[in-house]
Amino acid sequence: MTKKLSSFNVLALSFVLAFSSLATAQKADPLPSWNDGKTKQSIINFVTTVTKQGSPDFVPAGERIATFDNDGTLWAEQPMYSQLLFAIDRVKELAPQHPEWKTKEPFASLLKGDVKGAMAGGMKSVGEIVMATHAGMTTEEFETIVKDWIATAKHPVTKQPYTEMVYQPMLELLAYLRANEFKTFIVSGGGIEFMRPWTEQVYGIPPEQVVGSSIKTEFQIRDDEAVLVRLPELNFFDDEEGKPVGINLHIGLRPIAAFGNSDGDLQMLQYATSGTGTRFGLIVHHTDAKREWAYDRKSSIGHLDKALDAAPANGWTVVDMKQDWKVIYPFEKR
Amino acid sequence: MTKKLSSFNVLALSFVLAFSSLATAQKADPLPSWNDGKTKQSIINFVTTVTKQGSPDFVPAGERIATFDNDGTLWAEQPMYSQLLFAIDRVKELAPQHPEWKTKEPFASLLKGDVKGAMAGGMKSVGEIVMATHAGMTTEEFETIVKDWIATAKHPVTKQPYTEMVYQPMLELLAYLRANEFKTFIVSGGGIEFMRPWTEQVYGIPPEQVVGSSIKTEFQIRDDEAVLVRLPELNFFDDEEGKPVGINLHIGLRPIAAFGNSDGDLQMLQYATSGTGTRFGLIVHHTDAKREWAYDRKSSIGHLDKALDAAPANGWTVVDMKQDWKVIYPFEKR
């Protein structure tokens, strides 16, 4: 009996220790890269309110849906969207198979390194570049292409991997929400299949919780194997009015919290915060020209104008990146 | 010290008891409503194989994706799809607001109780009935309509609630897979928003894990509230070739197991089982005219012909409902 009791005690002790370290963890600051102040407090107040059992503002775990824009909200979008930089790299890679690109715009300018010239055709040029680089292969072949690129490509300004150009305070926010039984989703104008190969590793967000723009795919049997082939045709544009539509299609519940940084997120913020009960909207305002970039109303990338005007009346939290964030990127901490 | 040790012991004892009841649960049959035999064994063999740590067939938890058809696979689809019965009930409910339906087909026949006559126009008639009853309201208004209907409507043959017309062996299978860290999804030709209001309660499948057919929605601001309005226009038809397309769009991973009952599931079964590694395909064959219905190659509802022919060569398990299932519905056990 003595021996048995003793092993019981060891077990009990480890059990108690596990609980006490849990208690310590709960007391620790869940958002250490956020400076103390009203921005950080607004997040903590919201989470505390909706998770408080028995409170009239309590939201059951299954309905704690939080949606995050990606470009400019979870990772940097300057000097250009990463997916466009990916497409440009792909054009260079594929050029030997396309001799006609030497004289055909927008490819000719791109191959000469003249990105501005290539973009002269606006959305039409972007569309041609995207379709030439994102379609024609199976979904699994495209996944491999993205994985290979993201593992090796470097950001043109910082020379860091793109997966390091993510915002440390937002990583903490994602983890904090999930620790409080929120389900976190990406809802981005970017390509859904460009994000899925790496979002779980980088953000802890699995493929099925990524919503984004997409091109059409077609089911085919190739050499006795069932595959999906990516077609050069837009299926869904997940931006502005498209974001609530995409949220409803993929998630099927109105989020109780939404996080964005541009006018492309306005409708998602309106949709999340005009439901009943306690709601939370947050805009990341890029105010730090030194550590990151400063831009808003006059920028074509991450254009933030109407949503910034709408924030006060809607009670949305506006993050002043320069004031509110102790660090921007994870690599600053190393 | 004595007191402390004593409370430690109580804690330790409850801890050990919790573990021992867990061990008992693991030894218990996870599929009690399935008769022993090769069908049941094929399921258990598959799950054991892909969850065995260190085995070459091991699949990490995040990639254990299982997709289930709904009509005829998880719940009964005879004498008619439940969603069509819902639509017919809605036509009757809405008739006072549509005096023109008295003379307009397919509504006129429906209102006289002549379902066969109403269906004479084929898919065109079905489309008109669906759009008249599924569009024109907000997504949240439609959710309420579905919830109210499913809470009160009764199956025309058994007089049971529709949520009781589900297959007890399949409920056990869903639970067994989730206990083994599978993510379970519905992939149905039925309407995504017709299923989501009740799938979590009935199947343990949350809204974001439901894939289905959909109509378009439009973002609007109504009385300062952001809403999505359902439009009478098809967005996506999640059947046959559409199922792998829908799976890729919503889940972003190729399933390792798929469960269906008709030719509408053929491409999903092909897609799930032609990937690398150990895979599992299963067809529910409706062979029990006494306890449920018996139908396959000649039925328009749940038409099973090509997929049944394809099963042996692909190594798919075919459930003989009459032989393999001890009970069909949960209410039989009460």
XYZ file of C-alpha atoms in Angstrom:
668
model
C 0.000 0.000 0.000
C 2.868 2.339 0.801
C 4.323 2.008 -2.672
C 0.955 2.571 -4.266
C 0.307 5.643 -2.156
C 3.699 6.973 -3.049
C 3.085 6.686 -6.769
C -0.292 8.289 -6.183
C 1.492 11.182 -4.532
C 3.880 11.638 -7.423
C 0.942 11.644 -9.776
C -0.976 14.081 -7.596
C 1.996 16.370 -7.305
C 2.553 16.552 -11.042
C -1.151 17.169 -11.426
C -1.067 20.062 -8.966
C 2.076 21.470 -10.532
C 0.474 21.330 -13.962
C -2.448 23.321 -12.619
C -0.324 25.854 -10.837
C 1.811 26.498 -13.936
C -1.449 26.951 -15.843
C -2.503 29.552 -13.289
C 0.817 31.339 -13.719
C 0.421 31.285 -17.503
C -3.033 32.807 -17.194
C -1.686 35.644 -15.102
C 1.093 36.340 -17.618
C 0.478 39.067 -20.188
C -1.167 37.395 -23.213
C -0.133 40.297 -25.472
C 3.475 41.108 -24.471
C 4.309 42.935 -27.723
C 1.435 45.377 -27.260
C 2.132 48.525 -25.242
C -0.256 49.074 -22.359
C -2.981 51.551 -23.200
C -6.492 51.811 -24.531
C -5.866 49.761 -27.697
C -4.590 46.720 -25.825
C -7.217 47.184 -23.125
C -10.043 47.250 -25.693
C -8.978 43.795 -26.936
C -8.727 42.328 -23.447
C -12.051 43.870 -22.399
C -13.795 42.364 -25.405
C -12.383 38.871 -24.866
C -13.126 39.000 -21.131
C -16.706 40.136 -21.778
C -17.723 37.475 -24.306
C -16.065 34.597 -22.432
C -17.586 35.368 -19.034
C -19.923 32.503 -18.097
C -23.357 33.641 -16.995
C -22.901 37.175 -18.318
C -25.550 38.528 -20.732
C -22.677 39.156 -23.189
C -21.419 35.557 -23.043
C -20.903 33.906 -26.442
C -20.621 30.079 -26.637
C -17.250 28.810 -27.879
C -18.604 27.536 -31.213
C -19.847 31.029 -32.097
C -16.634 32.866 -31.208
C -15.686 33.510 -34.829
C -12.860 35.995 -35.532
C -11.903 36.921 -39.102
C -8.573 38.431 -40.118
C -7.532 40.104 -43.330
C -4.025 38.959 -44.340
C -2.112 41.557 -46.425
C -1.319 44.536 -44.189
C -3.138 42.997 -41.207
C -1.157 39.830 -40.476
C 1.866 40.407 -42.727
C 3.469 43.290 -44.605
C 2.047 44.342 -47.959
C 4.695 46.909 -48.957
C 6.362 47.722 -51.304
C 3.990 45.348 -53.136
C 1.627 42.476 -52.317
C 3.710 39.333 -51.741
C 1.547 37.362 -54.142
C 2.411 39.810 -56.922
C 6.105 39.356 -56.111
C 5.497 35.601 -56.283
C 3.831 36.010 -59.696
C 6.746 38.106 -60.985
C 9.207 35.430 -59.846
C 7.064 32.847 -61.636
C 7.070 34.877 -64.867
C 10.874 34.887 -64.789
C 10.931 31.145 -64.074
C 8.493 30.331 -66.872
C 9.953 32.755 -69.458
C 12.077 30.126 -71.295
C 8.853 28.217 -72.081
C 7.223 31.414 -73.393
C 9.463 33.059 -76.011
C 6.481 35.182 -77.065
C 6.636 37.031 -73.712
C 9.756 38.884 -74.914
C 7.537 41.165 -77.007
C 4.175 40.747 -75.285
C 3.005 43.084 -72.524
C 2.819 43.016 -69.555
C 5.408 40.211 -69.623
C 8.019 42.056 -71.742
C 8.294 44.926 -69.235
C 8.332 42.542 -66.267
C 11.176 40.515 -67.746
C 13.161 43.749 -68.182
C 12.623 44.453 -64.480
C 10.211 47.314 -65.231
C 7.388 46.438 -62.823
C 5.829 49.903 -63.079
C 5.700 49.617 -66.864
C 4.156 46.147 -66.614
C 1.462 47.508 -64.289
C 0.597 50.340 -66.694
C -2.341 48.271 -67.922
C -3.845 48.229 -64.411
C -6.041 45.349 -63.319
C -5.975 43.866 -66.835
C -2.194 43.464 -66.611
C -2.420 42.025 -63.090
C -5.059 39.572 -64.307
C -2.888 38.413 -67.201
C 0.144 37.935 -64.940
C -1.892 36.060 -62.330
C -3.583 33.742 -64.826
C -0.300 32.978 -66.654
C 1.350 31.992 -63.376
C -1.497 30.551 -61.277
C -3.413 28.402 -63.793
C -2.754 25.378 -66.008
C -1.473 23.014 -63.345
C -3.201 20.734 -60.810
C -4.022 22.093 -57.370
C -1.343 19.865 -55.866
C 1.292 21.032 -58.364
C 0.440 24.628 -57.476
C 0.733 23.831 -53.775
C 4.264 22.542 -54.362
C 5.180 25.677 -56.363
C 3.978 27.920 -53.516
C 5.731 25.858 -50.846
C 9.013 25.952 -52.763
C 8.770 29.706 -53.289
C 7.807 30.630 -49.732
C 10.653 28.459 -48.384
C 13.299 30.340 -50.346
C 12.090 33.791 -51.498
C 13.220 36.907 -49.647
C 11.446 40.209 -49.110
C 12.926 42.848 -51.490
C 13.534 45.435 -48.747
C 14.349 43.533 -45.549
C 15.802 40.412 -47.244
C 13.888 38.356 -44.690
C 11.763 35.332 -45.643
C 8.151 36.382 -46.266
C 7.027 34.174 -43.397
C 9.081 36.452 -41.107
C 7.356 39.575 -42.438
C 4.404 38.833 -40.162
C 3.371 41.033 -37.255
C 4.444 39.657 -33.872
C 1.633 41.497 -31.996
C -0.934 39.943 -34.335
C 0.528 36.440 -33.825
C 0.032 36.995 -30.085
C -3.507 38.221 -30.703
C -4.344 35.103 -32.745
C -2.959 32.854 -29.993
C -4.788 34.827 -27.289
C -8.108 34.465 -29.088
C -7.605 30.735 -29.671
C -6.629 30.256 -26.012
C -10.064 31.737 -25.305
C -11.731 29.215 -27.647
C -12.190 31.542 -30.583
C -12.047 30.032 -34.061
C -9.681 32.210 -36.119
C -10.124 32.575 -39.882
C -8.237 34.430 -42.597
C -10.503 36.355 -44.985
C -8.241 37.863 -47.611
C -8.416 39.351 -51.082
C -5.328 37.253 -51.800
C -5.478 33.859 -53.456
C -6.855 31.126 -51.203
C -4.420 28.536 -52.598
C -1.491 30.929 -52.323
C -2.073 31.173 -48.562
C -3.102 27.679 -47.517
C 0.271 25.954 -47.958
C 1.839 28.003 -45.126
C -0.865 29.586 -42.906
C -1.009 26.708 -40.436
C 2.725 26.803 -39.780
C 2.956 30.604 -39.643
C -0.367 31.640 -38.069
C -1.734 28.379 -36.648
C -4.651 28.657 -39.092
C -5.420 25.378 -40.939
C -6.348 25.294 -44.660
C -10.087 24.943 -44.041
C -10.061 28.206 -42.051
C -8.643 30.245 -44.926
C -11.058 32.222 -47.116
C -9.713 34.056 -50.152
C -10.025 34.855 -53.825
C -10.021 31.878 -56.167
C -9.888 30.796 -59.777
C -12.052 28.011 -61.142
C -10.900 24.393 -61.014
C -11.982 21.434 -63.122
C -12.212 17.782 -62.090
C -10.278 15.438 -64.398
C -9.066 11.839 -64.418
C -5.394 11.847 -65.504
C -3.559 8.518 -65.757
C -6.207 6.920 -63.529
C -5.762 9.614 -60.906
C -8.481 12.094 -59.971
C -7.105 15.651 -60.023
C -8.322 19.243 -60.055
C -6.858 21.457 -62.774
C -6.633 25.218 -62.219
C -8.338 27.213 -64.968
C -7.471 30.784 -66.046
C -10.870 32.092 -64.987
C -11.858 34.004 -61.853
C -14.151 32.072 -59.503
C -14.524 34.529 -56.610
C -13.050 37.889 -55.641
C -12.883 38.022 -51.862
C -12.609 41.761 -51.264
C -14.928 44.595 -50.156
C -18.560 43.326 -50.519
C -17.048 39.918 -51.360
C -15.670 39.442 -47.840
C -19.032 39.070 -46.046
C -20.197 36.868 -48.935
C -17.076 34.678 -48.597
C -17.471 34.564 -44.815
C -21.038 33.365 -45.108
C -20.175 30.790 -47.757
C -17.183 29.324 -45.923
C -18.019 29.856 -42.255
C -21.800 30.151 -42.172
C -21.811 32.295 -39.036
C -21.531 36.064 -38.584
C -18.154 36.768 -36.941
C -18.175 38.521 -33.569
C -14.784 40.121 -34.276
C -13.049 41.306 -37.442
C -9.541 42.625 -38.047
C -8.444 44.563 -41.127
C -6.330 47.440 -42.356
C -7.879 48.847 -45.526
C -11.089 49.846 -47.266
C -11.171 46.307 -48.649
C -12.064 45.275 -45.090
C -14.811 47.871 -44.549
C -17.741 45.578 -45.364
C -16.282 42.719 -43.285
C -15.981 45.108 -40.315
C -19.544 46.331 -40.844
C -20.819 42.769 -41.123
C -19.046 41.540 -37.978
C -19.915 44.518 -35.816
C -23.557 45.149 -36.739
C -24.798 41.860 -35.321
C -26.484 41.665 -31.931
C -24.483 41.414 -28.682
C -20.936 42.540 -27.969
C -18.829 42.910 -31.114
C -15.277 43.939 -31.919
C -13.751 45.646 -34.947
C -10.092 46.573 -35.299
C -8.109 48.425 -37.955
C -4.309 48.189 -38.145
C -3.201 51.707 -39.081
C 0.244 51.748 -40.689
C 1.856 54.741 -38.956
C 5.422 53.579 -38.514
C 7.592 54.787 -41.402
C 10.718 53.790 -39.525
C 10.065 50.226 -38.434
C 7.540 49.346 -41.160
C 5.725 51.707 -43.587
C 3.403 54.671 -43.077
C 0.472 54.861 -45.482
C -3.290 55.193 -45.571
C -5.578 57.494 -47.588
C -3.273 58.098 -50.547
C -1.844 54.618 -50.960
C -3.091 52.311 -53.736
C -1.838 49.301 -51.750
C -3.719 49.024 -48.474
C -5.849 52.069 -49.282
C -7.420 53.146 -45.971
C -9.865 56.023 -46.176
C -13.566 55.216 -45.767
C -12.908 52.559 -43.128
C -10.788 55.014 -41.115
C -13.595 57.578 -41.261
C -16.128 54.922 -40.238
C -14.115 53.708 -37.225
C -15.144 56.235 -34.529
C -18.906 56.054 -35.146
C -18.731 52.235 -35.147
C -16.543 52.021 -32.054
C -13.785 50.184 -33.930
C -10.337 50.097 -32.340
C -7.650 51.728 -34.499
C -4.143 50.394 -33.853
C -1.489 53.078 -34.098
C 1.332 50.764 -35.110
C 4.033 53.184 -34.009
C 2.513 53.796 -30.577
C 0.850 50.487 -29.804
C 3.365 47.880 -30.916
C 6.618 47.213 -29.039
C 7.963 45.142 -31.915
C 6.744 44.668 -35.459
C 8.353 41.435 -36.685
C 9.321 38.246 -34.827
C 12.961 38.591 -35.956
C 13.330 41.851 -33.993
C 13.113 39.808 -30.803
C 16.056 37.540 -31.657
C 0.697 17.647 6.282
C -1.719 14.756 6.805
C -4.623 16.786 5.571
C -2.699 17.907 2.524
C -1.590 14.393 1.670
C -5.122 13.195 2.055
C -6.476 15.745 -0.379
C -3.652 14.801 -2.709
C -4.840 11.217 -2.487
C -8.399 12.104 -3.336
C -7.129 14.084 -6.282
C -4.861 11.248 -7.365
C -7.612 8.706 -7.023
C -10.034 10.657 -9.192
C -7.228 11.124 -11.685
C -6.529 7.393 -11.835
C -10.224 6.578 -12.031
C -10.631 9.006 -14.901
C -7.813 7.248 -16.731
C -9.138 3.785 -16.038
C -12.637 4.677 -17.296
C -10.928 6.081 -20.394
C -9.172 2.733 -20.887
C -12.499 0.917 -20.551
C -14.079 3.242 -23.091
C -11.264 2.542 -25.525
C -11.801 -1.193 -25.216
C -15.549 -0.834 -25.778
C -16.860 -1.357 -29.318
C -16.758 2.050 -31.047
C -19.347 0.890 -33.619
C -21.956 -1.021 -31.590
C -24.705 -0.693 -34.219
C -22.551 -2.349 -36.890
C -22.662 -6.143 -37.138
C -19.261 -7.796 -36.945
C -17.900 -8.751 -40.345
C -15.727 -7.472 -43.173
C -17.535 -4.132 -43.573
C -17.059 -3.099 -39.958
C -13.544 -4.556 -39.944
C -12.542 -2.534 -43.035
C -13.425 0.695 -41.197
C -11.523 -0.263 -38.060
C -8.515 -1.462 -40.075
C -8.336 1.837 -41.948
C -8.556 3.993 -38.820
C -6.019 1.826 -36.986
C -3.605 1.993 -39.934
C -3.567 5.773 -40.460
C -3.416 6.603 -36.738
C -0.523 4.268 -35.893
C 2.438 6.424 -34.846
C 5.665 5.541 -36.650
C 3.905 3.466 -39.306
C 4.573 4.335 -42.987
C 0.801 4.749 -43.368
C 0.528 7.236 -40.481
C -1.364 10.442 -41.327
C -0.965 13.498 -39.037
C -4.162 14.590 -37.291
C -4.534 17.817 -39.325
C -4.637 15.821 -42.560
C -7.200 13.247 -41.415
C -10.003 14.692 -43.523
C -13.186 12.642 -43.935
C -16.033 13.830 -46.179
C -19.621 12.599 -45.945
C -22.482 12.996 -48.361
C -25.706 13.809 -46.481
C -28.882 12.632 -48.293
C -28.943 8.824 -48.251
C -25.582 8.622 -46.460
C -26.246 10.303 -43.111
C -30.032 10.590 -43.255
C -32.905 9.136 -45.273
C -33.678 10.576 -48.699
C -36.882 8.642 -49.438
C -39.644 9.063 -50.473
C -38.176 12.456 -51.463
C -35.238 14.679 -50.498
C -36.068 16.406 -47.208
C -35.141 19.782 -48.662
C -37.784 19.336 -51.362
C -40.350 18.509 -48.677
C -39.216 21.670 -46.880
C -39.683 23.666 -50.094
C -43.175 22.236 -50.598
C -44.127 23.199 -47.034
C -42.783 26.703 -47.733
C -44.865 27.004 -50.924
C -47.987 26.225 -48.898
C -46.954 28.710 -46.218
C -46.237 31.468 -48.738
C -49.245 30.802 -50.999
C -51.468 33.528 -49.468
C -48.840 36.113 -50.524
C -48.784 34.682 -54.070
C -52.327 34.487 -55.478
C -50.782 34.004 -58.948
C -49.517 30.553 -57.882
C -53.086 29.209 -58.097
C -52.783 29.083 -61.865
C -49.002 29.035 -62.319
C -47.008 25.804 -62.585
C -45.292 24.156 -60.821
C -46.969 25.914 -57.879
C -50.577 25.201 -58.905
C -50.024 21.424 -58.902
C -48.074 21.554 -55.646
C -50.842 23.459 -53.896
C -53.325 20.814 -55.032
C -51.068 18.172 -53.440
C -49.987 16.823 -56.833
C -46.219 16.644 -56.300
C -45.702 14.372 -59.312
C -47.496 16.846 -61.577
C -45.438 19.720 -60.145
C -42.257 17.806 -60.923
C -43.321 17.155 -64.535
C -41.128 20.065 -65.630
C -38.032 18.307 -64.222
C -35.099 20.372 -62.981
C -36.721 23.589 -64.241
C -39.681 23.031 -61.904
C -37.396 22.135 -59.003
C -35.374 25.297 -59.673
C -38.486 27.488 -59.641
C -39.731 25.957 -56.394
C -36.325 26.292 -54.734
C -35.787 29.906 -55.783
C -39.310 30.940 -54.752
C -38.788 29.477 -51.286
C -35.052 29.903 -50.634
C -34.355 33.442 -51.922
C -35.481 36.986 -51.167
C -34.696 37.024 -47.448
C -31.513 37.653 -45.458
C -29.293 34.708 -44.560
C -30.312 35.051 -40.930
C -34.018 35.135 -41.768
C -33.538 31.947 -43.789
C -31.701 30.327 -40.891
C -34.695 31.017 -38.651
C -37.081 29.574 -41.241
C -35.038 26.349 -41.446
C -34.713 26.068 -37.661
C -38.453 26.502 -37.183
C -39.236 23.913 -39.851
C -36.775 21.268 -38.697
C -38.017 21.640 -35.099
C -41.611 20.837 -36.050
C -41.846 19.035 -39.410
C -42.398 15.276 -39.513
C -41.288 12.695 -42.050
C -44.274 11.768 -44.298
C -43.828 7.998 -43.826
C -42.474 7.449 -40.306
C -43.980 10.623 -38.758
C -40.655 11.091 -36.964
C -38.816 14.440 -36.875
C -36.335 14.679 -39.771
C -33.477 14.918 -37.287
C -34.440 11.390 -36.149
C -34.293 10.054 -39.713
C -30.500 9.843 -39.418
C -28.547 6.594 -39.458
C -27.411 5.486 -36.022
C -24.441 3.466 -37.422
C -23.227 6.571 -39.280
C -23.517 8.723 -36.127
C -21.248 6.182 -34.423
C -18.868 6.259 -37.372
C -18.640 10.076 -37.226
C -17.929 9.953 -33.494
C -15.361 7.155 -33.937
C -13.475 9.143 -36.579
C -13.478 12.314 -34.463
C -12.288 10.332 -31.429
C -9.357 9.408 -33.676
C -8.711 13.081 -34.500
C -10.321 13.083 -37.914
C -11.965 16.288 -39.101
C -15.419 15.347 -40.396
C -17.087 17.352 -43.163
C -20.426 17.140 -44.933
C -20.158 17.467 -48.734
C -23.688 17.401 -50.055
C -25.627 18.308 -53.179
C -28.165 19.794 -50.765
C -28.275 23.465 -49.848
C -25.432 24.542 -47.585
C -27.687 26.922 -45.633
C -30.447 24.331 -45.343
C -28.035 22.037 -43.476
C -25.970 24.368 -41.298
C -28.683 25.331 -38.791
C -28.902 21.773 -37.429
C -25.794 19.725 -38.419
C -23.836 20.563 -35.270
C -26.601 19.387 -32.967
C -27.450 16.280 -35.002
C -24.058 15.164 -36.388
C -21.555 17.162 -34.315
C -20.465 18.928 -37.509
C -20.166 22.732 -37.115
C -21.337 25.161 -39.851
C -17.828 25.779 -41.230
C -17.441 22.050 -41.900
C -20.499 21.882 -44.127
C -20.017 22.083 -47.912
C -23.062 22.183 -50.160
C -24.882 23.777 -53.048
C -25.551 27.482 -52.732
C -27.346 30.427 -54.239
C -25.721 33.829 -54.579
C -25.931 36.377 -51.780
C -25.571 40.157 -51.885
C -24.149 42.448 -49.217
C -26.512 45.271 -48.253
C -26.845 47.871 -45.504
C -30.469 47.797 -44.269
C -31.496 50.206 -41.506
C -27.834 50.668 -40.550
C -27.342 46.921 -40.307
C -25.058 44.949 -42.615
C -26.893 41.928 -44.012
C -26.585 39.360 -46.792
C -29.633 38.944 -49.002
C -30.243 35.625 -50.755
C -30.641 36.009 -54.526
C -32.610 33.676 -56.832
C -29.472 32.676 -58.725
C -27.391 29.519 -58.448
C -23.901 30.072 -57.067
C -22.539 26.519 -56.916
C -23.883 23.027 -57.540
C -22.085 20.670 -55.201
C -22.719 17.335 -56.892
C -20.756 14.888 -59.110
C -17.698 16.792 -60.480
C -18.731 19.662 -58.206
C -17.952 17.705 -55.042
C -14.153 17.588 -55.465
C -14.272 21.244 -56.557
C -16.264 22.162 -53.433
C -13.949 20.109 -51.233
C -10.912 21.902 -52.584
C -12.511 25.327 -52.232
C -13.756 24.823 -48.676
C -11.244 22.395 -47.167
C -8.115 22.835 -49.267
C -6.890 19.295 -48.612
C -7.609 16.026 -50.396
C -9.696 13.850 -48.035
C -8.248 10.492 -47.009
C -11.731 9.018 -46.596
C -15.051 9.622 -48.340
C -18.539 8.264 -47.646
C -21.421 8.362 -50.113
C -24.375 6.421 -51.461
C -25.036 7.470 -55.050
C -23.465 8.319 -58.394
C -23.422 11.936 -57.212
C -20.624 10.828 -54.880
C -18.556 8.990 -57.516
C -16.099 11.820 -58.186
C -15.687 12.566 -54.472
C -14.848 8.890 -53.888
C -12.399 8.928 -56.805
C -10.797 12.127 -55.539
C -10.403 10.895 -51.958
C -9.123 7.444 -52.837
C -6.710 8.187 -55.674
C -4.290 10.150 -53.516
C -1.088 8.600 -52.194
C -1.012 6.508 -49.006
C -3.797 4.551 -47.368
C -7.255 5.733 -48.411
C -10.810 4.714 -47.658
C -14.002 4.874 -49.734
C -17.400 3.661 -48.577
C -20.794 3.390 -50.255
C -23.998 2.964 -48.256
C -26.093 0.546 -50.330
C -29.804 0.796 -49.533
C -30.814 -2.878 -49.387
C -33.326 -2.908 -46.563
C -36.867 -2.553 -47.920
C -38.306 -3.478 -44.548
C -36.484 -1.191 -42.112
C -35.629 1.585 -44.597
C -35.865 1.501 -48.419
C -34.229 -0.697 -51.065
C -33.103 1.144 -54.192
C -30.064 1.650 -56.411
C -29.667 1.466 -60.226
C -33.250 2.292 -61.179
C -33.977 5.000 -58.636
C -33.954 8.670 -59.627
C -33.382 9.648 -55.981
C -30.043 8.288 -54.786
C -29.288 6.779 -58.208
C -26.465 4.280 -57.618
C -25.094 2.600 -60.725
C -21.647 3.700 -61.927
C -20.294 4.110 -58.401
C -21.485 0.589 -57.490
C -19.709 -0.808 -60.563
C -16.561 1.145 -59.698
C -16.424 -0.052 -56.080
C -14.648 -3.434 -56.442
C -11.807 -2.202 -58.670
C -11.231 0.758 -56.343
C -11.391 -1.291 -53.160
C -14.308 0.716 -51.788
C -16.324 -0.799 -48.960
C -19.986 -1.323 -49.831
C -22.311 -1.320 -46.822
C -25.172 -3.791 -47.168
C -27.597 -1.916 -44.958
C -29.743 -4.988 -44.304
C -26.783 -7.205 -43.354
C -24.369 -4.740 -41.789
C -26.543 -2.521 -39.614
C -28.128 -3.712 -36.361
C -30.352 -0.659 -36.198
C -31.103 2.049 -38.739
C -32.466 5.009 -36.744
C -31.690 6.223 -33.214
C -35.377 5.942 -32.212
C -35.282 2.144 -32.746
C -33.052 1.884 -29.691
C -35.525 3.562 -27.355
